[in-house]
């Protein structure tokens, strides 16, 4: 099949070509897929997309005009796709449901440890020949209460790690995951998560019910100085409310790998450009905020798995063996 790969970077090209072994013909394109760039899919059978491609009704209408039959997402989340419209137009959507839950769970823990022990600040100090410890005081994770929202594949991997630190783990998810209970965690209500957690880590998908789950109202129910970690999707947090809570000290630490308006910022070298997003700029002024640019998935193992499953989805589509394809539908 001929596949136009949008939002592609050198590492995508390398991993997809390594897995491809000449089966499909890829054209690697740098731009995001948007209504304006969708016409670049002219002459292809499928598009391959990532988290910040905007696959809304306008994009889908153009893809349909260009004869695209498959959208092969090289990610797990599909909140950026208008699934109902894709279905109506007869365009199938496939994804990579799981590539390395460990990659994301371990990155969430890296944010916790970095924020708590101030390793990012210590790194700079030592380089300046400054070995003073003021401002670097941390706390033991052992014995602290960690609230986990969403206990699917990534949440479960995260629970196992923090349980290993000796944390008390409480969770919220509409579905009980027995593995998580076996790791010693307990399911509780969201209200109990807010009230009891020293650290809250988000691992649920972004959807209407979870959009702005962290907002002024829920922040007010949390412990003073709580640590919030978001490696899931930016839209789970109402950023302006969390900034107010950082200013008042209600939030003591914030670790983000995702940001609601990240599409125009992340995955690019913008070092020569002016930062125009005032909300994001304000976030960067807090010494107790640690932001990474959607890199939680970025391990060798995850890239190889993403490429393998994407290729398997393309193979299954070409063979019309749709049961073997990791299809997403409404
Ligand atoms: P999953 O589908 O295995 O687990 C999601 C869990 O969230 C499910 O158990 C589901 O029941 C639960 N859930 C749904 N609605 C909920 C609610 N209202 N409250 C609490 N829990 C709820 O997904 P997986 O693989 O664990 O991924 C989780 C999220 O991580 C994805 O949706 C994606 O947004 C994000 N992600 C981020 C990456 C990064 O690089 N930063 C990479 C991969 C995924």
mmCIF file of C-alpha atoms and ligand atoms in Angstrom:
data_model
loop_
_atom_site.group_PDB
_atom_site.id
_atom_site.type_symbol
_atom_site.label_atom_id
_atom_site.label_comp_id
_atom_site.label_asym_id
_atom_site.label_seq_id
_atom_site.Cartn_x
_atom_site.Cartn_y
_atom_site.Cartn_z
ATOM 1 C CA UNK A 1 0.000 0.000 0.000
ATOM 2 C CA UNK A 2 1.037 3.584 -0.500
ATOM 3 C CA UNK A 3 1.079 5.418 2.826
ATOM 4 C CA UNK A 4 1.559 9.143 3.522
ATOM 5 C CA UNK A 5 3.172 9.458 6.966
ATOM 6 C CA UNK A 6 2.284 12.837 8.534
ATOM 7 C CA UNK A 7 4.136 14.585 11.408
ATOM 8 C CA UNK A 8 7.097 12.321 10.742
ATOM 9 C CA UNK A 9 10.542 12.726 12.270
ATOM 10 C CA UNK A 10 13.827 10.975 11.482
ATOM 11 C CA UNK A 11 13.186 8.451 14.259
ATOM 12 C CA UNK A 12 9.746 7.553 12.805
ATOM 13 C CA UNK A 13 11.304 7.001 9.395
ATOM 14 C CA UNK A 14 14.016 4.798 10.868
ATOM 15 C CA UNK A 15 11.704 2.600 12.951
ATOM 16 C CA UNK A 16 8.947 2.269 10.301
ATOM 17 C CA UNK A 17 11.408 1.441 7.500
ATOM 18 C CA UNK A 18 13.188 -1.091 9.746
ATOM 19 C CA UNK A 19 9.852 -2.859 10.410
ATOM 20 C CA UNK A 20 8.572 -2.488 6.837
ATOM 21 C CA UNK A 21 11.078 -4.643 4.970
ATOM 22 C CA UNK A 22 9.769 -3.347 1.634
ATOM 23 C CA UNK A 23 6.122 -4.388 2.110
ATOM 24 C CA UNK A 24 4.554 -0.928 1.854
ATOM 25 C CA UNK A 25 5.597 2.307 0.202
ATOM 26 C CA UNK A 26 5.978 5.183 2.662
ATOM 27 C CA UNK A 27 6.234 8.875 1.947
ATOM 28 C CA UNK A 28 7.465 10.692 5.064
ATOM 29 C CA UNK A 29 5.957 14.171 5.411
ATOM 30 C CA UNK A 30 6.927 16.689 8.086
ATOM 31 C CA UNK A 31 3.652 18.694 8.359
ATOM 32 C CA UNK A 32 0.846 17.829 10.741
ATOM 33 C CA UNK A 33 -2.283 16.445 9.110
ATOM 34 C CA UNK A 34 -4.820 19.294 9.089
ATOM 35 C CA UNK A 35 -7.643 20.344 6.747
ATOM 36 C CA UNK A 36 -5.009 22.453 4.914
ATOM 37 C CA UNK A 37 -2.433 19.657 4.471
ATOM 38 C CA UNK A 38 -4.836 16.740 3.889
ATOM 39 C CA UNK A 39 -4.534 17.158 0.094
ATOM 40 C CA UNK A 40 -0.904 15.943 0.403
ATOM 41 C CA UNK A 41 -2.443 12.476 0.683
ATOM 42 C CA UNK A 42 -3.271 12.603 -3.033
ATOM 43 C CA UNK A 43 -2.289 9.330 -4.691
ATOM 44 C CA UNK A 44 -2.014 7.331 -1.434
ATOM 45 C CA UNK A 45 -4.192 4.554 0.016
ATOM 46 C CA UNK A 46 -3.653 5.360 3.673
ATOM 47 C CA UNK A 47 -2.369 8.062 6.008
ATOM 48 C CA UNK A 48 -0.295 7.360 9.104
ATOM 49 C CA UNK A 49 -0.755 9.923 11.877
ATOM 50 C CA UNK A 50 0.327 10.873 15.402
ATOM 51 C CA UNK A 51 -1.088 12.562 18.499
ATOM 52 C CA UNK A 52 -1.192 16.181 17.324
ATOM 53 C CA UNK A 53 -2.633 15.590 13.870
ATOM 54 C CA UNK A 54 -6.076 17.121 13.640
ATOM 55 C CA UNK A 55 -8.364 14.536 12.093
ATOM 56 C CA UNK A 56 -11.604 16.485 12.318
ATOM 57 C CA UNK A 57 -14.585 16.559 9.926
ATOM 58 C CA UNK A 58 -12.846 18.967 7.495
ATOM 59 C CA UNK A 59 -9.668 16.873 7.344
ATOM 60 C CA UNK A 60 -11.741 13.723 6.867
ATOM 61 C CA UNK A 61 -13.750 15.302 4.023
ATOM 62 C CA UNK A 62 -10.481 16.100 2.188
ATOM 63 C CA UNK A 63 -9.037 12.631 2.883
ATOM 64 C CA UNK A 64 -12.214 11.118 1.448
ATOM 65 C CA UNK A 65 -11.889 13.313 -1.665
ATOM 66 C CA UNK A 66 -8.323 12.038 -2.070
ATOM 67 C CA UNK A 67 -9.487 8.403 -1.857
ATOM 68 C CA UNK A 68 -7.933 7.581 1.547
ATOM 69 C CA UNK A 69 -9.380 4.374 2.986
ATOM 70 C CA UNK A 70 -7.393 3.925 6.196
ATOM 71 C CA UNK A 71 -6.036 6.134 8.975
ATOM 72 C CA UNK A 72 -3.259 4.212 10.723
ATOM 73 C CA UNK A 73 -2.593 5.990 14.025
ATOM 74 C CA UNK A 74 0.869 5.338 15.402
ATOM 75 C CA UNK A 75 -0.330 6.058 18.950
ATOM 76 C CA UNK A 76 -2.785 4.684 21.504
ATOM 77 C CA UNK A 77 -5.003 7.744 22.089
ATOM 78 C CA UNK A 78 -7.565 8.657 19.410
ATOM 79 C CA UNK A 79 -9.139 11.791 20.925
ATOM 80 C CA UNK A 80 -7.880 13.759 17.883
ATOM 81 C CA UNK A 81 -10.068 11.780 15.454
ATOM 82 C CA UNK A 82 -13.742 12.467 14.694
ATOM 83 C CA UNK A 83 -14.553 8.757 14.751
ATOM 84 C CA UNK A 84 -18.258 9.121 13.972
ATOM 85 C CA UNK A 85 -17.482 11.158 10.852
ATOM 86 C CA UNK A 86 -14.743 8.729 9.747
ATOM 87 C CA UNK A 87 -17.209 5.868 10.101
ATOM 88 C CA UNK A 88 -19.871 7.781 8.171
ATOM 89 C CA UNK A 89 -17.397 8.353 5.341
ATOM 90 C CA UNK A 90 -16.284 4.702 5.339
ATOM 91 C CA UNK A 91 -12.690 5.502 6.355
ATOM 92 C CA UNK A 92 -11.338 2.900 8.777
ATOM 93 C CA UNK A 93 -9.217 3.929 11.762
ATOM 94 C CA UNK A 94 -6.567 1.683 13.326
ATOM 95 C CA UNK A 95 -4.286 2.395 16.286
ATOM 96 C CA UNK A 96 -1.493 0.922 18.390
ATOM 97 C CA UNK A 97 -3.383 0.075 21.586
ATOM 98 C CA UNK A 98 -0.271 -0.802 23.552
ATOM 99 C CA UNK A 99 3.414 -0.346 22.838
ATOM 100 C CA UNK A 100 5.193 0.089 26.115
ATOM 101 C CA UNK A 101 3.088 0.913 29.138
ATOM 102 C CA UNK A 102 6.391 0.806 31.049
ATOM 103 C CA UNK A 103 7.808 3.723 29.039
ATOM 104 C CA UNK A 104 5.003 6.087 30.119
ATOM 105 C CA UNK A 105 4.694 4.759 33.688
ATOM 106 C CA UNK A 106 8.453 5.063 34.217
ATOM 107 C CA UNK A 107 8.429 8.621 32.867
ATOM 108 C CA UNK A 108 5.652 9.552 35.314
ATOM 109 C CA UNK A 109 7.890 8.246 38.101
ATOM 110 C CA UNK A 110 10.848 10.216 36.668
ATOM 111 C CA UNK A 111 8.742 13.392 36.956
ATOM 112 C CA UNK A 112 7.826 12.545 40.565
ATOM 113 C CA UNK A 113 11.423 11.898 41.570
ATOM 114 C CA UNK A 114 12.748 14.895 39.677
ATOM 115 C CA UNK A 115 10.221 17.264 41.251
ATOM 116 C CA UNK A 116 10.595 15.836 44.732
ATOM 117 C CA UNK A 117 14.407 15.708 44.859
ATOM 118 C CA UNK A 118 14.987 18.707 42.564
ATOM 119 C CA UNK A 119 17.496 16.848 40.390
ATOM 120 C CA UNK A 120 17.018 19.375 37.552
ATOM 121 C CA UNK A 121 18.010 22.225 39.874
ATOM 122 C CA UNK A 122 20.872 20.269 41.471
ATOM 123 C CA UNK A 123 22.296 19.490 38.014
ATOM 124 C CA UNK A 124 22.611 23.210 37.225
ATOM 125 C CA UNK A 125 23.947 24.121 40.684
ATOM 126 C CA UNK A 126 26.744 21.567 40.663
ATOM 127 C CA UNK A 127 27.863 22.823 37.241
ATOM 128 C CA UNK A 128 28.150 26.288 38.797
ATOM 129 C CA UNK A 129 30.339 24.865 41.593
ATOM 130 C CA UNK A 130 27.386 25.486 43.965
ATOM 131 C CA UNK A 131 26.824 22.565 46.354
ATOM 132 C CA UNK A 132 24.426 24.314 48.728
ATOM 133 C CA UNK A 133 21.298 22.359 49.600
ATOM 134 C CA UNK A 134 18.799 25.139 50.318
ATOM 135 C CA UNK A 135 15.644 24.705 48.252
ATOM 136 C CA UNK A 136 16.434 21.051 47.461
ATOM 137 C CA UNK A 137 14.635 19.491 50.441
ATOM 138 C CA UNK A 138 12.537 16.517 49.369
ATOM 139 C CA UNK A 139 10.299 13.988 51.131
ATOM 140 C CA UNK A 140 10.357 10.188 51.419
ATOM 141 C CA UNK A 141 7.991 8.534 48.956
ATOM 142 C CA UNK A 142 7.775 5.571 51.325
ATOM 143 C CA UNK A 143 4.489 5.725 53.236
ATOM 144 C CA UNK A 144 2.955 8.499 51.098
ATOM 145 C CA UNK A 145 -0.485 8.103 49.510
ATOM 146 C CA UNK A 146 -0.518 8.035 45.709
ATOM 147 C CA UNK A 147 -3.846 8.466 43.881
ATOM 148 C CA UNK A 148 -4.021 6.917 40.416
ATOM 149 C CA UNK A 149 -6.808 7.914 38.023
ATOM 150 C CA UNK A 150 -7.147 5.296 35.282
ATOM 151 C CA UNK A 151 -5.788 1.804 35.907
ATOM 152 C CA UNK A 152 -5.501 0.448 32.381
ATOM 153 C CA UNK A 153 -2.176 -0.717 30.992
ATOM 154 C CA UNK A 154 -0.129 2.367 31.907
ATOM 155 C CA UNK A 155 -1.890 3.024 35.226
ATOM 156 C CA UNK A 156 -1.333 -0.603 36.272
ATOM 157 C CA UNK A 157 2.399 -0.434 35.408
ATOM 158 C CA UNK A 158 2.607 2.815 37.400
ATOM 159 C CA UNK A 159 0.828 1.256 40.408
ATOM 160 C CA UNK A 160 3.341 -1.613 40.496
ATOM 161 C CA UNK A 161 6.296 0.811 40.554
ATOM 162 C CA UNK A 162 4.985 3.115 43.274
ATOM 163 C CA UNK A 163 3.809 0.133 45.344
ATOM 164 C CA UNK A 164 7.458 -0.986 45.168
ATOM 165 C CA UNK A 165 8.495 2.333 46.749
ATOM 166 C CA UNK A 166 6.294 1.482 49.729
ATOM 167 C CA UNK A 167 3.551 3.978 48.852
ATOM 168 C CA UNK A 168 -0.089 3.479 49.820
ATOM 169 C CA UNK A 169 -1.893 3.375 46.463
ATOM 170 C CA UNK A 170 -5.538 4.324 45.925
ATOM 171 C CA UNK A 171 -7.201 4.262 42.502
ATOM 172 C CA UNK A 172 -10.227 5.376 40.560
ATOM 173 C CA UNK A 173 -11.460 3.715 37.369
ATOM 174 C CA UNK A 174 -14.953 2.621 36.253
ATOM 175 C CA UNK A 175 -13.465 -0.877 35.760
ATOM 176 C CA UNK A 176 -11.630 -2.787 38.474
ATOM 177 C CA UNK A 177 -8.269 -4.206 37.351
ATOM 178 C CA UNK A 178 -7.517 -7.267 39.494
ATOM 179 C CA UNK A 179 -3.759 -6.934 38.824
ATOM 180 C CA UNK A 180 -3.824 -3.536 40.460
ATOM 181 C CA UNK A 181 -5.592 -4.896 43.529
ATOM 182 C CA UNK A 182 -3.078 -7.755 43.673
ATOM 183 C CA UNK A 183 -0.300 -5.125 43.709
ATOM 184 C CA UNK A 184 -1.860 -3.828 46.936
ATOM 185 C CA UNK A 185 -3.852 -0.870 45.590
ATOM 186 C CA UNK A 186 -7.438 -0.132 46.628
ATOM 187 C CA UNK A 187 -10.260 1.345 44.541
ATOM 188 C CA UNK A 188 -11.909 4.370 46.147
ATOM 189 C CA UNK A 189 -14.162 7.241 45.056
ATOM 190 C CA UNK A 190 -12.728 10.287 43.268
ATOM 191 C CA UNK A 191 -13.572 12.358 46.359
ATOM 192 C CA UNK A 192 -11.318 10.077 48.434
ATOM 193 C CA UNK A 193 -8.536 10.400 45.833
ATOM 194 C CA UNK A 194 -8.695 14.209 46.076
ATOM 195 C CA UNK A 195 -8.865 14.231 49.891
ATOM 196 C CA UNK A 196 -6.209 11.628 50.718
ATOM 197 C CA UNK A 197 -3.508 11.761 48.021
ATOM 198 C CA UNK A 198 -0.080 13.322 48.459
ATOM 199 C CA UNK A 199 0.577 12.623 44.778
ATOM 200 C CA UNK A 200 -2.049 12.269 42.020
ATOM 201 C CA UNK A 201 -1.086 10.720 38.676
ATOM 202 C CA UNK A 202 -3.433 10.812 35.668
ATOM 203 C CA UNK A 203 -3.621 7.744 33.412
ATOM 204 C CA UNK A 204 -7.163 7.922 32.008
ATOM 205 C CA UNK A 205 -8.020 8.884 28.417
ATOM 206 C CA UNK A 206 -9.239 12.326 27.394
ATOM 207 C CA UNK A 207 -12.950 12.283 26.591
ATOM 208 C CA UNK A 208 -15.900 14.547 27.415
ATOM 209 C CA UNK A 209 -16.284 13.002 30.893
ATOM 210 C CA UNK A 210 -12.621 13.544 31.817
ATOM 211 C CA UNK A 211 -11.963 16.929 30.153
ATOM 212 C CA UNK A 212 -10.738 19.388 32.816
ATOM 213 C CA UNK A 213 -11.040 16.732 35.523
ATOM 214 C CA UNK A 214 -8.474 18.817 37.391
ATOM 215 C CA UNK A 215 -10.183 22.195 37.840
ATOM 216 C CA UNK A 216 -10.742 24.846 40.511
ATOM 217 C CA UNK A 217 -13.425 22.746 42.207
ATOM 218 C CA UNK A 218 -11.413 19.478 42.362
ATOM 219 C CA UNK A 219 -8.166 21.316 43.217
ATOM 220 C CA UNK A 220 -9.904 22.859 46.252
ATOM 221 C CA UNK A 221 -10.680 19.342 47.553
ATOM 222 C CA UNK A 222 -7.014 18.261 47.456
ATOM 223 C CA UNK A 223 -4.407 18.306 50.219
ATOM 224 C CA UNK A 224 -2.417 21.520 50.518
ATOM 225 C CA UNK A 225 0.862 21.080 48.589
ATOM 226 C CA UNK A 226 -0.312 18.085 46.535
ATOM 227 C CA UNK A 227 1.838 16.852 43.635
ATOM 228 C CA UNK A 228 0.000 16.406 40.316
ATOM 229 C CA UNK A 229 1.492 14.386 37.449
ATOM 230 C CA UNK A 230 -0.030 14.294 33.965
ATOM 231 C CA UNK A 231 1.475 12.009 31.324
ATOM 232 C CA UNK A 232 -1.908 11.271 29.738
ATOM 233 C CA UNK A 233 -3.472 14.156 27.774
ATOM 234 C CA UNK A 234 -3.232 17.899 28.369
ATOM 235 C CA UNK A 235 -6.997 18.447 28.272
ATOM 236 C CA UNK A 236 -7.424 16.574 31.572
ATOM 237 C CA UNK A 237 -6.217 19.728 33.341
ATOM 238 C CA UNK A 238 -7.709 23.232 33.248
ATOM 239 C CA UNK A 239 -4.302 24.931 33.102
ATOM 240 C CA UNK A 240 -5.450 28.379 34.259
ATOM 241 C CA UNK A 241 -6.960 26.858 37.427
ATOM 242 C CA UNK A 242 -3.805 24.896 38.182
ATOM 243 C CA UNK A 243 -1.742 28.093 37.780
ATOM 244 C CA UNK A 244 -3.957 29.788 40.406
ATOM 245 C CA UNK A 245 -3.449 26.769 42.675
ATOM 246 C CA UNK A 246 0.338 26.931 42.172
ATOM 247 C CA UNK A 247 0.279 30.626 43.073
ATOM 248 C CA UNK A 248 -1.655 29.958 46.291
ATOM 249 C CA UNK A 249 0.486 26.930 47.221
ATOM 250 C CA UNK A 250 -2.491 24.556 47.032
ATOM 251 C CA UNK A 251 -0.511 22.641 44.388
ATOM 252 C CA UNK A 252 3.039 22.067 45.622
ATOM 253 C CA UNK A 253 4.448 20.335 42.549
ATOM 254 C CA UNK A 254 3.301 19.881 38.962
ATOM 255 C CA UNK A 255 4.831 17.423 36.475
ATOM 256 C CA UNK A 256 3.557 17.569 32.906
ATOM 257 C CA UNK A 257 4.458 15.609 29.802
ATOM 258 C CA UNK A 258 1.357 16.878 27.995
ATOM 259 C CA UNK A 259 -0.314 20.271 27.669
ATOM 260 C CA UNK A 260 -3.747 21.146 26.304
ATOM 261 C CA UNK A 261 -2.347 23.524 23.650
ATOM 262 C CA UNK A 262 0.752 21.446 22.900
ATOM 263 C CA UNK A 263 0.038 20.926 19.187
ATOM 264 C CA UNK A 264 1.812 24.138 18.156
ATOM 265 C CA UNK A 265 4.697 23.701 20.600
ATOM 266 C CA UNK A 266 5.808 20.139 21.181
ATOM 267 C CA UNK A 267 7.972 17.891 18.986
ATOM 268 C CA UNK A 268 9.613 20.939 17.316
ATOM 269 C CA UNK A 269 12.724 23.014 17.935
ATOM 270 C CA UNK A 270 11.160 26.440 18.508
ATOM 271 C CA UNK A 271 14.269 27.917 20.114
ATOM 272 C CA UNK A 272 14.487 30.735 17.549
ATOM 273 C CA UNK A 273 10.799 31.659 17.905
ATOM 274 C CA UNK A 274 8.918 33.853 20.381
ATOM 275 C CA UNK A 275 6.828 31.874 22.877
ATOM 276 C CA UNK A 276 3.345 33.244 22.208
ATOM 277 C CA UNK A 277 1.375 31.075 24.632
ATOM 278 C CA UNK A 278 1.141 33.227 27.798
ATOM 279 C CA UNK A 279 -0.421 30.437 29.860
ATOM 280 C CA UNK A 280 2.411 28.049 29.009
ATOM 281 C CA UNK A 281 4.968 30.828 29.618
ATOM 282 C CA UNK A 282 3.484 31.384 33.119
ATOM 283 C CA UNK A 283 3.769 27.655 33.871
ATOM 284 C CA UNK A 284 7.470 27.761 33.036
ATOM 285 C CA UNK A 285 8.094 30.473 35.655
ATOM 286 C CA UNK A 286 7.367 28.159 38.607
ATOM 287 C CA UNK A 287 10.406 26.370 40.040
ATOM 288 C CA UNK A 288 8.124 23.546 41.221
ATOM 289 C CA UNK A 289 6.800 22.793 37.714
ATOM 290 C CA UNK A 290 8.630 20.284 35.530
ATOM 291 C CA UNK A 291 7.528 20.043 31.902
ATOM 292 C CA UNK A 292 8.701 17.572 29.276
ATOM 293 C CA UNK A 293 7.486 17.756 25.686
ATOM 294 C CA UNK A 294 5.408 14.576 25.242
ATOM 295 C CA UNK A 295 8.389 12.270 25.517
ATOM 296 C CA UNK A 296 6.967 9.707 27.944
ATOM 297 C CA UNK A 297 6.466 7.155 25.147
ATOM 298 C CA UNK A 298 9.930 7.774 23.697
ATOM 299 C CA UNK A 299 11.965 4.619 24.383
ATOM 300 C CA UNK A 300 13.678 2.296 21.931
ATOM 301 C CA UNK A 301 11.317 -0.513 22.866
ATOM 302 C CA UNK A 302 8.211 1.631 22.369
ATOM 303 C CA UNK A 303 9.286 2.950 18.950
ATOM 304 C CA UNK A 304 9.984 -0.592 17.728
ATOM 305 C CA UNK A 305 6.608 -1.811 19.018
ATOM 306 C CA UNK A 306 4.754 1.154 17.453
ATOM 307 C CA UNK A 307 6.347 0.385 14.090
ATOM 308 C CA UNK A 308 5.577 -3.358 14.309
ATOM 309 C CA UNK A 309 1.894 -2.863 15.201
ATOM 310 C CA UNK A 310 1.443 -0.094 12.592
ATOM 311 C CA UNK A 311 2.856 -2.408 9.931
ATOM 312 C CA UNK A 312 0.631 -5.261 11.145
ATOM 313 C CA UNK A 313 -2.400 -2.925 10.865
ATOM 314 C CA UNK A 314 -1.444 -2.009 7.281
ATOM 315 C CA UNK A 315 -0.934 -5.693 6.400
ATOM 316 C CA UNK A 316 -4.297 -6.669 7.911
ATOM 317 C CA UNK A 317 -6.108 -3.863 6.075
ATOM 318 C CA UNK A 318 -4.506 -4.818 2.758
ATOM 319 C CA UNK A 319 -5.477 -8.464 3.294
ATOM 320 C CA UNK A 320 -9.013 -7.337 4.299
ATOM 321 C CA UNK A 321 -8.469 -9.297 7.500
ATOM 322 C CA UNK A 322 -10.130 -6.625 9.636
ATOM 323 C CA UNK A 323 -10.366 -8.849 12.727
ATOM 324 C CA UNK A 324 -6.581 -8.763 12.919
ATOM 325 C CA UNK A 325 -6.490 -4.976 12.665
ATOM 326 C CA UNK A 326 -6.549 -2.888 15.872
ATOM 327 C CA UNK A 327 -9.552 -0.956 14.690
ATOM 328 C CA UNK A 328 -11.159 1.921 16.621
ATOM 329 C CA UNK A 329 -14.852 2.565 16.106
ATOM 330 C CA UNK A 330 -17.549 4.605 17.852
HETATM 331 P P1 LIG B 1 -5.976 1.999 28.699
HETATM 332 O O1 LIG B 1 -7.113 2.079 27.755
HETATM 333 O O2 LIG B 1 -5.276 0.699 28.909
HETATM 334 O O3 LIG B 1 -6.418 2.536 30.149
HETATM 335 C C1 LIG B 1 -7.204 3.669 30.356
HETATM 336 C C2 LIG B 1 -7.988 3.430 31.636
HETATM 337 O O4 LIG B 1 -8.676 4.624 31.959
HETATM 338 C C3 LIG B 1 -9.035 2.322 31.491
HETATM 339 O O5 LIG B 1 -8.882 1.372 32.532
HETATM 340 C C4 LIG B 1 -10.363 3.073 31.607
HETATM 341 O O6 LIG B 1 -11.384 2.289 32.226
HETATM 342 C C5 LIG B 1 -9.936 4.235 32.495
HETATM 343 N N1 LIG B 1 -10.903 5.332 32.493
HETATM 344 C C6 LIG B 1 -11.769 5.721 31.534
HETATM 345 N N2 LIG B 1 -12.515 6.750 31.962
HETATM 346 C C7 LIG B 1 -12.119 7.009 33.228
HETATM 347 C C8 LIG B 1 -12.521 7.950 34.211
HETATM 348 N N3 LIG B 1 -13.511 8.837 33.980
HETATM 349 N N4 LIG B 1 -11.900 7.936 35.419
HETATM 350 C C9 LIG B 1 -10.923 7.038 35.674
HETATM 351 N N5 LIG B 1 -10.505 6.126 34.783
HETATM 352 C C10 LIG B 1 -11.090 6.118 33.579
HETATM 353 O O7 LIG B 1 -4.944 3.125 28.200
HETATM 354 P P2 LIG B 1 -3.395 3.238 28.530
HETATM 355 O O8 LIG B 1 -2.620 2.538 27.476
HETATM 356 O O9 LIG B 1 -3.153 2.908 29.938
HETATM 357 O O10 LIG B 1 -3.161 4.810 28.284
HETATM 358 C C11 LIG B 1 -3.717 5.793 29.134
HETATM 359 C C12 LIG B 1 -3.551 7.159 28.501
HETATM 360 O O11 LIG B 1 -2.155 7.491 28.438
HETATM 361 C C13 LIG B 1 -4.012 7.229 27.036
HETATM 362 O O12 LIG B 1 -5.383 7.554 26.955
HETATM 363 C C14 LIG B 1 -3.167 8.337 26.470
HETATM 364 O O13 LIG B 1 -3.899 9.531 26.554
HETATM 365 C C15 LIG B 1 -1.952 8.424 27.403
HETATM 366 N N6 LIG B 1 -0.677 8.146 26.734
HETATM 367 C C16 LIG B 1 0.324 9.089 26.824
HETATM 368 C C17 LIG B 1 1.558 8.869 26.233
HETATM 369 C C18 LIG B 1 2.691 9.850 26.353
HETATM 370 O O14 LIG B 1 3.708 9.708 25.651
HETATM 371 N N7 LIG B 1 2.613 10.848 27.208
HETATM 372 C C19 LIG B 1 1.787 7.642 25.451
HETATM 373 C C20 LIG B 1 0.688 6.704 25.470
HETATM 374 C C21 LIG B 1 -0.506 6.966 26.072
#
